[in-house]
Amino acid sequence: MNAPAYNFAYLDEQTKRMIRRAILKAIAIPGYQVPFASREMPMPYGWGTGGVQVTAAILGPQDVLKVIDQGSDDTTNAISIRKFFAKTAGVATTTSTDDATVIQTRHRIPETSLHENQVLVYQVPIPEPLRFLEPRETETRRMHALAEYGLMHVKLYEDIARFGHIATAYAYPVKVNARYVMDPSPTPKFDNPKMDNCPALQLFGAGREKRIYAIPPYTQVVSLDFEDHPFEPYRFNAPCALCAAENSYLDEIVTDDKGSRMFVCSDTDYCEGRQAAGHHGSMSAAPYKEKAQGEANG
Amino acid sequence: MADQDLLETDQPLLVADSLSKSYGRIAACRDVSFSLYPGEVLAIVGESGSGKSTLLQLLSGQLAASGGQVSYRMRDGITRDLAALGEAERRLLFRTDWGFVHQDPAQGLRMAVSAGANVGERLMAVGWNHYGRIRESASDWLTRVEIDVARIDDAPRTYSGGMRQRLQIARNLVTGPRLVFMDEPTGGLDVSVQARLLDLLRNLVAELHLAVVIVTHDLAVARLLSHRVMVMKGGRVIETGLTDQVLDDPREPYTQLLVSSILPP
């Protein structure tokens, strides 16, 4: 009766072992999708059930967790996952990219470059990069096994034929370690170059599709392209309206119904850090009004 | 060079040796043997259920035979048993040195992607990585199969039946295969479209020096395209020979029946 309601980090130890085995296999074969017995989590599919299971399996009591959703630390998804682990594992949480040891992310890679003692956990909705071209799972598995990736270029070809350039802006397919073609989860293609030769371990969990895959540290990750239509990261041509950053990924925010808009960094921690360091954009509020959110939570 | 050409046409490309296939007690295909030479068109005719399509699947390595073997002379000149090839090799063969034209174009095409990508897919699969060149090659092939190049970016689902079939042929020929399998390529098309397609096929086959195994129940197709005919019934080859010989002077009663059942024009 007095048994604790939850094991450390919610999942029971046998489940964690099962997930860890899948993770180890995924690390051993970079980019390969390892099936695992995904559990029901106390949140709906599409809210990061895969990422949460991976995080739960690798989290230790000493870890410091950061959770971002589209680059932001303060959206519903990010806050509830952070609270979930604060409650079930009692680990420290942070919004600072530098201080975190485990970063769970949905749809972005932080702007601050990662270091060797970090693990980046991605939430993945559809792990199979060939899925929309080839609906049969048996067939896509065979294509991966035999490295038949001509079909992936068919998609890029279609983009150019229709739009004149490769219009795929997110979930842009990459080739990992010159072998497996992988879906980098719906991150903007702006983030693709950050995956290449990254010092941090990158883990991908897809809960509904029951797949885990990984990019070990310092692994080659190449975005697919054509010789005459090379890969180009996309970014709005504007500085951040709050911190004036010229090289970060921007969100477009519509500010009225007359066509006005502002562009701000999607990575809130990065933006706040820059503002604290004295950078100001064209629309930033007076400095006394906004204190960096990260310090309050940390 | 002349010697090489001679060698090239002198040895069989595809050899079937007492092939058989049974599904439980039903023998779909029994003891079929033949050799196919480069540039030769072989028609397999027979009624429904005579084992034509099973034979075609056995020959193209899509179905494992219960007995006998199929060997193919690869581009390097070495003849190999298809069953002994690894899956990767077999699939590579299938999308480079072979073609397979299905009766229903929807099976052989990707209906949702543009005609250009359909033709270019095989090129991309063998590592072409230059959009301009892939597109150039695709337009070239569309022209050769008499499809308006202006429709290169339309999906085949907007094409008519005859155009789809021609697109499927272009898609198969783009890698310069030496052997093409065809399963009732004119089935389901109206007579004038059939005639145009057959005419196109005949020209392409002669021009590209293709070896073709064509399965059909339409003797007119066999007469127009093929050099040799094999007549099948109940899973066995009952008669084989030059097309004119078999169709003008059929020996077996069944073949006589088949030939006489064509309505006079």
Coordinates of C-alpha atoms in Angstrom, one line a residue:
Chain A
M1 CA 0.0 0.0 0.0
N2 CA 2.9 2.3 0.8
A3 CA 4.7 1.5 -2.4
P4 CA 5.6 4.7 -4.4
A5 CA 3.1 5.4 -7.2
Y6 CA 5.8 5.7 -9.8
N7 CA 9.2 4.2 -10.4
F8 CA 12.0 6.8 -11.0
A9 CA 11.2 8.6 -14.2
Y10 CA 7.8 6.9 -14.5
L11 CA 8.7 3.8 -16.5
D12 CA 9.4 0.6 -14.8
E13 CA 13.0 -0.7 -14.9
Q14 CA 12.3 -3.6 -17.3
T15 CA 10.7 -1.2 -19.8
K16 CA 13.7 1.1 -19.5
R17 CA 16.1 -1.8 -20.1
M18 CA 14.1 -2.7 -23.2
I19 CA 14.3 0.9 -24.5
R20 CA 18.0 1.1 -23.6
R21 CA 18.7 -2.0 -25.7
A22 CA 16.9 -0.4 -28.6
I23 CA 18.9 2.8 -28.1
L24 CA 22.2 0.9 -28.0
K25 CA 21.3 -0.9 -31.2
A26 CA 20.3 2.4 -32.8
I27 CA 23.6 4.0 -31.9
A28 CA 25.5 1.0 -33.3
I29 CA 23.8 1.4 -36.6
P30 CA 23.5 5.1 -37.2
G31 CA 20.2 6.1 -38.9
Y32 CA 18.7 2.7 -38.7
Q33 CA 15.2 2.5 -37.3
V34 CA 15.1 0.0 -34.5
P35 CA 11.6 -1.3 -33.5
F36 CA 10.8 -1.2 -29.8
A37 CA 7.8 -2.1 -27.7
S38 CA 6.5 1.4 -27.2
R39 CA 4.4 1.9 -24.1
E40 CA 1.3 3.9 -23.6
M41 CA 2.3 7.2 -21.9
P42 CA 0.0 9.5 -19.9
M43 CA -0.3 11.9 -22.9
P44 CA -1.8 11.6 -26.3
Y45 CA 0.2 10.4 -29.4
G46 CA 1.7 13.3 -31.2
W47 CA 2.7 15.0 -27.9
G48 CA 6.0 13.4 -27.7
T49 CA 5.3 9.9 -26.4
G50 CA 8.4 8.6 -28.2
G51 CA 10.7 11.3 -27.0
V52 CA 9.4 11.0 -23.4
Q53 CA 10.1 7.2 -23.4
V54 CA 13.6 7.8 -24.6
T55 CA 14.2 10.5 -22.1
A56 CA 12.8 8.4 -19.3
A57 CA 15.1 5.5 -20.2
I58 CA 18.3 7.6 -20.2
L59 CA 17.6 10.0 -17.4
G60 CA 19.7 9.7 -14.3
P61 CA 19.2 11.6 -10.9
Q62 CA 22.1 13.9 -11.7
D63 CA 20.8 15.0 -15.1
V64 CA 19.6 18.4 -15.9
L65 CA 16.6 18.4 -18.3
K66 CA 15.6 21.0 -20.8
V67 CA 12.5 20.6 -23.0
I68 CA 11.8 22.7 -26.0
D69 CA 8.8 22.8 -28.4
Q70 CA 9.5 24.6 -31.7
G71 CA 12.5 26.1 -30.0
S72 CA 10.5 27.5 -27.2
D73 CA 10.8 26.6 -23.5
D74 CA 7.5 28.0 -22.5
T75 CA 4.8 26.3 -24.6
T76 CA 2.3 23.9 -23.2
N77 CA 4.1 20.8 -24.5
A78 CA 7.5 21.8 -23.2
I79 CA 6.2 22.9 -19.8
S80 CA 4.1 19.8 -19.3
I81 CA 6.9 17.4 -20.2
R82 CA 9.4 19.3 -18.0
K83 CA 6.9 19.2 -15.1
F84 CA 6.3 15.5 -15.8
F85 CA 9.9 14.7 -15.2
A86 CA 10.4 17.1 -12.4
K87 CA 7.6 15.2 -10.6
T88 CA 8.3 11.6 -11.5
A89 CA 12.1 11.8 -11.5
G90 CA 12.8 14.8 -9.3
V91 CA 15.6 15.9 -11.7
A92 CA 16.7 19.5 -12.0
T93 CA 15.2 21.3 -15.0
T94 CA 16.6 24.3 -16.8
T95 CA 15.9 26.4 -19.9
S96 CA 19.5 27.1 -20.6
T97 CA 20.9 25.0 -23.4
D98 CA 24.4 25.1 -22.0
D99 CA 23.5 23.8 -18.5
A100 CA 21.3 21.0 -19.7
T101 CA 22.6 17.4 -20.0
V102 CA 19.5 16.0 -21.6
I103 CA 17.5 18.2 -24.0
Q104 CA 14.2 16.9 -25.3
T105 CA 13.0 18.7 -28.4
R106 CA 10.1 19.0 -30.8
H107 CA 10.9 20.4 -34.2
R108 CA 14.1 22.4 -33.5
I109 CA 17.8 22.0 -32.6
P110 CA 19.0 24.7 -30.2
E111 CA 21.0 27.6 -31.8
T112 CA 23.7 27.4 -29.1
S113 CA 26.1 24.7 -30.3
L114 CA 25.9 21.5 -28.3
H115 CA 28.8 19.8 -26.4
E116 CA 29.9 16.3 -25.7
N117 CA 28.1 15.8 -22.4
Q118 CA 24.7 16.4 -23.9
V119 CA 22.0 14.2 -25.3
L120 CA 19.5 15.6 -27.7
V121 CA 16.2 13.6 -27.8
Y122 CA 13.8 14.3 -30.7
Q123 CA 10.1 13.7 -30.7
V124 CA 9.3 12.0 -34.0
P125 CA 5.8 11.7 -35.6
I126 CA 6.7 9.6 -38.7
P127 CA 10.1 8.1 -38.7
E128 CA 10.0 6.6 -42.2
P129 CA 11.4 9.1 -44.7
L130 CA 10.0 7.0 -47.6
R131 CA 6.6 6.6 -46.2
F132 CA 4.7 9.1 -48.4
L133 CA 6.3 7.7 -51.5
E134 CA 6.0 4.0 -50.6
P135 CA 3.2 3.1 -48.3
R136 CA 4.2 -0.6 -47.7
E137 CA 6.3 -1.1 -44.6
T138 CA 7.7 -4.4 -46.0
E139 CA 8.9 -2.6 -49.1
T140 CA 10.5 0.4 -47.3
R141 CA 12.3 -1.9 -45.0
R142 CA 13.7 -3.8 -47.9
M143 CA 14.7 -0.5 -49.6
H144 CA 16.6 0.5 -46.5
A145 CA 18.3 -2.9 -46.3
L146 CA 19.5 -2.8 -49.9
A147 CA 20.2 1.0 -49.7
E148 CA 17.8 1.6 -52.6
Y149 CA 17.2 5.3 -52.2
G150 CA 16.4 6.4 -55.7
L151 CA 12.9 7.1 -54.6
M152 CA 14.0 9.8 -52.2
H153 CA 15.3 11.8 -55.1
V154 CA 12.0 11.3 -56.9
K155 CA 10.5 13.4 -54.2
L156 CA 13.1 16.1 -54.6
Y157 CA 12.7 15.9 -58.4
E158 CA 9.0 16.5 -58.0
D159 CA 9.7 19.6 -55.9
I160 CA 11.9 21.1 -58.5
A161 CA 9.5 20.2 -61.3
R162 CA 6.6 21.9 -59.5
F163 CA 8.2 24.8 -57.7
G164 CA 11.5 25.4 -59.5
H165 CA 13.5 24.6 -56.4
I166 CA 13.6 22.0 -53.6
A167 CA 10.6 23.2 -51.7
T168 CA 10.8 20.7 -48.8
A169 CA 11.3 23.0 -45.9
Y170 CA 11.2 20.6 -43.0
A171 CA 11.8 16.9 -42.4
Y172 CA 14.4 17.3 -45.1
P173 CA 15.9 13.8 -45.7
V174 CA 19.5 13.2 -44.7
K175 CA 21.9 10.4 -45.3
V176 CA 23.6 9.3 -42.1
N177 CA 27.2 7.9 -42.1
A178 CA 26.9 7.4 -45.9
R179 CA 24.5 4.5 -45.4
Y180 CA 20.9 5.1 -44.1
V181 CA 18.6 7.7 -45.3
M182 CA 16.8 9.2 -42.3
D183 CA 14.0 11.6 -41.5
P184 CA 15.4 14.2 -39.1
S185 CA 11.9 14.6 -37.6
P186 CA 10.0 17.8 -38.6
T187 CA 12.9 20.1 -37.9
P188 CA 13.3 23.0 -40.4
K189 CA 16.0 22.3 -43.0
F190 CA 17.8 25.2 -41.5
D191 CA 18.8 22.9 -38.7
N192 CA 20.1 20.1 -40.9
P193 CA 23.7 21.3 -41.0
K194 CA 23.8 21.3 -37.2
M195 CA 23.3 17.5 -37.2
D196 CA 26.5 16.9 -39.1
N197 CA 29.5 16.1 -37.0
C198 CA 27.6 17.1 -33.8
P199 CA 29.5 16.5 -30.6
A200 CA 26.3 15.6 -28.7
L201 CA 24.5 12.2 -29.0
Q202 CA 21.2 12.6 -30.9
L203 CA 18.4 10.1 -30.2
F204 CA 15.0 9.9 -32.0
G205 CA 11.9 8.4 -30.5
A206 CA 8.6 7.7 -32.3
G207 CA 6.1 6.4 -29.9
R208 CA 3.1 5.7 -32.1
E209 CA 5.3 4.2 -34.8
K210 CA 7.4 2.3 -32.3
R211 CA 10.8 3.2 -33.7
I212 CA 14.0 4.5 -32.2
Y213 CA 17.0 5.7 -34.2
A214 CA 20.1 7.6 -33.4
I215 CA 23.1 9.7 -34.6
P216 CA 26.2 9.0 -32.5
P217 CA 28.5 12.0 -31.8
Y218 CA 30.7 13.1 -34.6
T219 CA 28.8 11.3 -37.4
Q220 CA 28.6 12.5 -40.9
V221 CA 25.0 13.7 -41.8
V222 CA 24.5 14.9 -45.4
S223 CA 21.3 16.5 -46.7
L224 CA 20.2 14.9 -50.0
D225 CA 20.2 17.1 -53.1
F226 CA 21.0 17.3 -56.8
E227 CA 24.3 18.5 -58.2
D228 CA 22.6 21.4 -60.0
H229 CA 20.2 22.1 -57.1
P230 CA 22.3 21.9 -54.0
F231 CA 20.9 21.8 -50.5
E232 CA 20.3 25.3 -49.1
P233 CA 19.1 26.0 -45.5
Y234 CA 16.2 28.4 -45.5
R235 CA 15.8 31.5 -43.3
F236 CA 13.6 34.6 -43.4
N237 CA 15.7 37.4 -44.6
A238 CA 15.5 39.6 -41.5
P239 CA 17.1 40.2 -38.2
C240 CA 15.3 39.0 -35.0
A241 CA 13.0 41.9 -33.9
L242 CA 14.0 41.3 -30.2
C243 CA 17.7 40.5 -30.2
A244 CA 18.8 41.5 -33.7
A245 CA 20.3 38.0 -34.4
E246 CA 21.2 37.6 -38.1
N247 CA 21.9 33.9 -38.1
S248 CA 19.2 32.3 -36.0
Y249 CA 16.1 30.5 -37.2
L250 CA 13.1 32.9 -37.1
D251 CA 9.4 32.5 -36.5
E252 CA 7.0 34.8 -38.3
I253 CA 4.5 36.4 -36.0
V254 CA 1.5 38.2 -37.6
T255 CA 0.8 41.3 -35.5
D256 CA -2.4 42.7 -37.0
D257 CA -4.8 42.1 -39.9
K258 CA -3.1 44.7 -42.1
G259 CA -0.2 42.6 -43.1
S260 CA 2.3 43.7 -40.3
R261 CA 4.5 41.0 -39.0
M262 CA 7.6 40.6 -36.9
F263 CA 10.3 38.0 -37.0
V264 CA 11.7 36.6 -33.8
C265 CA 14.1 33.8 -32.9
S266 CA 12.3 30.6 -32.5
D267 CA 14.9 29.5 -29.9
T268 CA 13.7 31.5 -26.8
D269 CA 16.7 30.7 -24.7
Y270 CA 19.1 31.9 -27.3
C271 CA 17.1 35.1 -27.9
E272 CA 16.8 35.9 -24.2
G273 CA 20.5 35.2 -23.7
R274 CA 21.4 37.7 -26.4
Q275 CA 19.0 40.3 -25.0
A276 CA 20.6 39.8 -21.5
A277 CA 23.9 40.4 -23.2
G278 CA 22.7 43.7 -24.4
H279 CA 21.6 43.0 -28.0
H280 CA 18.4 44.8 -28.9
G281 CA 16.2 44.5 -31.9
S282 CA 13.9 47.0 -33.5
M283 CA 10.9 45.9 -31.4
S284 CA 12.3 44.9 -28.1
A285 CA 10.6 46.2 -25.0
A286 CA 12.2 48.4 -22.5
P287 CA 14.9 46.4 -20.6
Y288 CA 13.3 46.7 -17.1
K289 CA 10.1 45.1 -18.3
E290 CA 11.3 41.7 -19.4
K291 CA 13.7 39.8 -17.3
A292 CA 15.1 36.6 -18.9
Q293 CA 12.6 33.9 -18.3
G294 CA 15.4 31.3 -17.9
E295 CA 16.7 32.8 -14.7
A296 CA 13.4 32.5 -13.0
N297 CA 12.9 28.9 -13.7
G298 CA 16.5 27.6 -13.4
Chain B
M1 CA 34.6 -5.3 -82.6
A2 CA 32.9 -7.5 -85.2
D3 CA 33.9 -10.6 -83.2
Q4 CA 32.4 -9.1 -80.1
D5 CA 29.2 -8.3 -81.8
L6 CA 29.1 -11.8 -83.1
L7 CA 29.6 -13.2 -79.6
E8 CA 27.0 -10.8 -78.3
T9 CA 24.3 -12.2 -80.5
D10 CA 25.6 -15.7 -80.8
Q11 CA 24.9 -16.7 -77.2
P12 CA 21.5 -16.9 -75.6
L13 CA 20.6 -14.1 -73.3
L14 CA 18.0 -16.0 -71.2
V15 CA 17.8 -19.8 -70.8
A16 CA 15.0 -21.6 -69.2
D17 CA 15.7 -25.2 -68.3
S18 CA 12.8 -27.5 -67.5
L19 CA 11.0 -24.9 -65.5
S20 CA 8.1 -26.0 -63.4
K21 CA 5.9 -24.5 -60.7
S22 CA 3.2 -26.1 -58.8
Y23 CA 0.8 -24.7 -56.2
G24 CA 0.0 -27.7 -54.1
R25 CA -1.4 -30.3 -56.4
I26 CA -2.0 -27.8 -59.2
A27 CA 0.9 -27.7 -61.7
A28 CA 0.7 -24.2 -63.1
C29 CA 3.8 -24.7 -65.3
R30 CA 5.4 -27.9 -66.3
D31 CA 8.8 -28.6 -67.8
V32 CA 9.3 -25.5 -69.9
S33 CA 12.6 -25.1 -71.7
F34 CA 13.8 -22.5 -74.3
S35 CA 16.6 -20.1 -75.1
L36 CA 16.1 -16.5 -75.9
Y37 CA 18.7 -14.7 -78.0
P38 CA 19.5 -10.9 -78.0
G39 CA 17.1 -9.0 -80.2
E40 CA 14.6 -11.8 -80.3
V41 CA 11.0 -11.4 -79.6
L42 CA 9.2 -14.5 -78.1
A43 CA 5.5 -14.5 -77.7
I44 CA 3.8 -16.8 -75.2
V45 CA 0.2 -17.4 -76.2
G46 CA -2.5 -19.5 -74.7
E47 CA -5.9 -19.2 -73.0
S48 CA -6.5 -17.9 -69.5
G49 CA -5.1 -20.3 -66.9
S50 CA -2.7 -21.9 -69.3
G51 CA 0.3 -20.8 -67.1
K52 CA 1.5 -17.9 -69.2
S53 CA 1.7 -15.4 -66.5
T54 CA 3.2 -17.9 -64.0
L55 CA 5.9 -18.6 -66.6
L56 CA 6.6 -14.9 -67.0
Q57 CA 7.0 -14.5 -63.3
L58 CA 9.3 -17.4 -63.1
L59 CA 11.4 -16.1 -65.9
S60 CA 11.7 -12.6 -64.3
G61 CA 12.6 -14.1 -61.0
Q62 CA 9.6 -12.8 -59.1
L63 CA 8.5 -16.3 -58.3
A64 CA 10.7 -19.2 -57.1
A65 CA 10.4 -22.2 -59.4
S66 CA 9.5 -25.6 -57.9
G67 CA 11.9 -27.3 -60.4
G68 CA 14.3 -26.3 -63.1
Q69 CA 16.3 -23.1 -63.5
V70 CA 16.5 -19.8 -65.3
S71 CA 19.9 -18.4 -66.3
Y72 CA 20.7 -15.0 -67.7
R73 CA 23.8 -13.7 -69.4
M74 CA 24.8 -10.6 -67.4
R75 CA 26.3 -7.5 -69.0
D76 CA 29.8 -8.8 -68.1
G77 CA 29.1 -11.8 -70.3
I78 CA 28.9 -14.4 -67.6
T79 CA 25.7 -16.5 -67.5
R80 CA 24.3 -16.9 -64.1
D81 CA 21.5 -18.8 -62.4
L82 CA 18.8 -16.3 -61.3
A83 CA 17.9 -18.3 -58.2
A84 CA 21.6 -18.0 -57.0
L85 CA 21.6 -14.2 -57.3
G86 CA 21.3 -12.2 -54.1
E87 CA 18.2 -10.1 -53.7
A88 CA 20.1 -6.9 -54.1
E89 CA 21.6 -8.1 -57.4
R90 CA 18.3 -9.3 -58.7
R91 CA 16.6 -6.0 -57.9
L92 CA 19.5 -4.1 -59.6
L93 CA 19.1 -6.3 -62.6
F94 CA 15.4 -5.6 -62.6
R95 CA 15.8 -1.9 -62.7
T96 CA 18.7 -1.6 -65.1
D97 CA 19.1 -4.5 -67.5
W98 CA 15.5 -5.6 -67.5
G99 CA 12.1 -4.0 -68.1
F100 CA 8.7 -5.2 -67.0
V101 CA 5.6 -3.8 -68.7
H102 CA 2.4 -4.6 -66.8
Q103 CA -1.0 -5.0 -68.3
D104 CA -2.3 -2.4 -65.9
P105 CA -0.1 0.7 -66.1
A106 CA -1.1 1.6 -62.5
Q107 CA 1.0 -1.3 -61.4
G108 CA 4.0 -0.2 -63.2
L109 CA 3.8 3.5 -62.7
R110 CA 3.7 5.8 -59.7
M111 CA 0.4 7.4 -60.4
A112 CA 0.8 10.3 -58.1
V113 CA 4.2 11.6 -59.3
S114 CA 4.8 13.4 -62.5
A115 CA 5.6 11.7 -65.8
G116 CA 9.1 13.1 -65.7
A117 CA 9.8 11.6 -62.3
N118 CA 8.3 8.3 -63.4
V119 CA 10.8 8.1 -66.3
G120 CA 13.6 9.5 -64.2
E121 CA 13.1 7.2 -61.2
R122 CA 15.3 4.4 -62.6
L123 CA 18.0 6.9 -63.5
M124 CA 18.0 8.2 -59.9
A125 CA 18.0 4.7 -58.6
V126 CA 21.3 4.0 -60.4
G127 CA 22.8 7.2 -58.9
W128 CA 22.1 10.0 -61.4
N129 CA 22.3 13.1 -59.4
H130 CA 21.9 16.0 -61.9
Y131 CA 18.3 17.3 -62.2
G132 CA 18.9 18.9 -65.6
R133 CA 20.3 15.7 -67.2
I134 CA 17.5 13.6 -65.7
R135 CA 14.9 15.9 -67.1
E136 CA 16.6 16.0 -70.5
S137 CA 16.6 12.3 -70.6
A138 CA 13.0 12.1 -69.5
S139 CA 11.9 14.6 -72.2
D140 CA 13.8 12.7 -74.8
W141 CA 12.1 9.5 -73.9
L142 CA 8.6 11.1 -73.8
T143 CA 9.3 12.2 -77.3
R144 CA 10.3 8.8 -78.4
V145 CA 7.1 7.3 -77.1
E146 CA 5.1 10.1 -78.7
I147 CA 4.0 11.9 -75.6
D148 CA 3.9 15.7 -75.8
V149 CA 6.8 17.0 -73.8
A150 CA 4.6 19.8 -72.5
R151 CA 2.9 17.2 -70.3
I152 CA 6.1 16.1 -68.6
D153 CA 5.0 17.6 -65.2
D154 CA 1.5 16.0 -65.3
A155 CA 0.8 12.9 -63.2
P156 CA -0.1 9.8 -65.2
R157 CA -3.5 9.7 -63.6
T158 CA -4.4 12.6 -65.9
Y159 CA -3.2 10.5 -68.9
S160 CA -5.4 8.4 -71.2
G161 CA -4.9 4.6 -71.1
G162 CA -2.8 4.5 -74.3
M163 CA -0.5 7.3 -73.0
R164 CA -0.1 5.6 -69.6
Q165 CA 1.0 2.4 -71.4
R166 CA 3.5 4.4 -73.5
L167 CA 4.8 6.1 -70.4
Q168 CA 5.3 2.8 -68.8
I169 CA 7.3 1.7 -71.8
A170 CA 9.5 4.8 -71.6
R171 CA 10.0 4.3 -67.9
N172 CA 11.3 0.8 -68.6
L173 CA 13.5 1.6 -71.5
V174 CA 15.3 4.6 -70.0
T175 CA 18.2 2.6 -68.6
G176 CA 18.8 0.8 -71.9
P177 CA 17.7 -2.7 -70.8
R178 CA 18.5 -5.7 -73.0
L179 CA 15.5 -7.8 -72.0
V180 CA 11.9 -6.7 -71.5
F181 CA 9.1 -8.7 -70.2
M182 CA 5.6 -7.7 -71.2
D183 CA 2.4 -9.0 -69.7
E184 CA -0.5 -8.3 -72.1
P185 CA 0.7 -4.8 -72.9
T186 CA -2.2 -4.0 -75.2
G187 CA -4.9 -5.5 -73.0
G188 CA -7.7 -3.1 -72.1
L189 CA -6.9 -0.7 -74.9
D190 CA -9.2 0.1 -77.8
V191 CA -8.3 -1.2 -81.3
S192 CA -6.8 1.9 -82.8
V193 CA -4.8 2.7 -79.7
Q194 CA -3.6 -0.9 -79.7
A195 CA -2.4 -0.6 -83.3
R196 CA -0.5 2.6 -82.5
L197 CA 1.1 1.0 -79.5
L198 CA 2.1 -2.1 -81.4
D199 CA 3.6 0.0 -84.1
L200 CA 5.6 1.9 -81.6
L201 CA 6.8 -1.2 -79.8
R202 CA 7.9 -2.8 -83.0
N203 CA 10.0 0.1 -83.9
L204 CA 11.6 0.5 -80.5
V205 CA 12.3 -3.2 -80.3
A206 CA 14.1 -3.2 -83.7
E207 CA 15.9 0.1 -83.0
L208 CA 17.2 -0.9 -79.6
H209 CA 17.8 -4.5 -80.4
L210 CA 15.7 -5.6 -77.5
A211 CA 15.0 -9.2 -76.5
V212 CA 11.4 -9.4 -75.5
V213 CA 9.2 -12.1 -73.8
I214 CA 5.6 -11.1 -74.4
V215 CA 2.7 -12.8 -72.9
T216 CA -0.6 -12.4 -74.8
H217 CA -3.8 -14.1 -75.6
D218 CA -4.1 -12.0 -78.8
L219 CA -2.6 -13.8 -81.7
A220 CA -2.6 -10.6 -83.8
V221 CA -0.2 -9.1 -81.3
A222 CA 2.0 -12.2 -81.5
R223 CA 2.0 -12.1 -85.3
L224 CA 2.9 -8.4 -85.5
L225 CA 5.6 -8.3 -82.9
S226 CA 7.2 -11.7 -82.4
H227 CA 9.8 -13.8 -84.2
R228 CA 8.9 -17.0 -82.3
V229 CA 5.8 -18.3 -80.6
M230 CA 5.2 -20.7 -77.8
V231 CA 1.7 -22.0 -77.4
M232 CA 0.8 -23.1 -73.8
K233 CA -2.1 -25.2 -72.6
G234 CA -2.6 -26.6 -69.1
G235 CA 0.9 -25.5 -68.0
R236 CA 2.7 -27.2 -70.8
V237 CA 4.3 -25.8 -74.0
I238 CA 2.4 -27.7 -76.7
E239 CA 3.8 -26.1 -79.7
T240 CA 6.7 -23.8 -80.5
G241 CA 8.3 -22.4 -83.7
L242 CA 8.6 -19.4 -85.9
T243 CA 5.6 -17.1 -85.7
D244 CA 4.5 -17.4 -89.3
Q245 CA 5.0 -21.2 -89.2
V246 CA 2.9 -21.7 -86.1
L247 CA 0.1 -19.3 -87.0
D248 CA -0.1 -20.3 -90.7
D249 CA 0.3 -24.0 -90.3
P250 CA -0.6 -25.0 -86.8
R251 CA 0.2 -28.6 -86.0
E252 CA -1.5 -29.2 -82.7
P253 CA -5.3 -29.4 -82.6
Y254 CA -5.5 -26.8 -79.8
T255 CA -3.3 -24.4 -81.8
Q256 CA -5.6 -25.0 -84.8
L257 CA -8.6 -24.1 -82.7
L258 CA -6.9 -21.0 -81.4
V259 CA -5.9 -19.8 -84.8
S260 CA -9.3 -20.6 -86.3
S261 CA -11.1 -18.8 -83.5
I262 CA -9.8 -15.4 -84.8
L263 CA -12.7 -13.6 -86.5
P264 CA -11.9 -12.9 -90.2
P265 CA -11.4 -9.2 -90.7

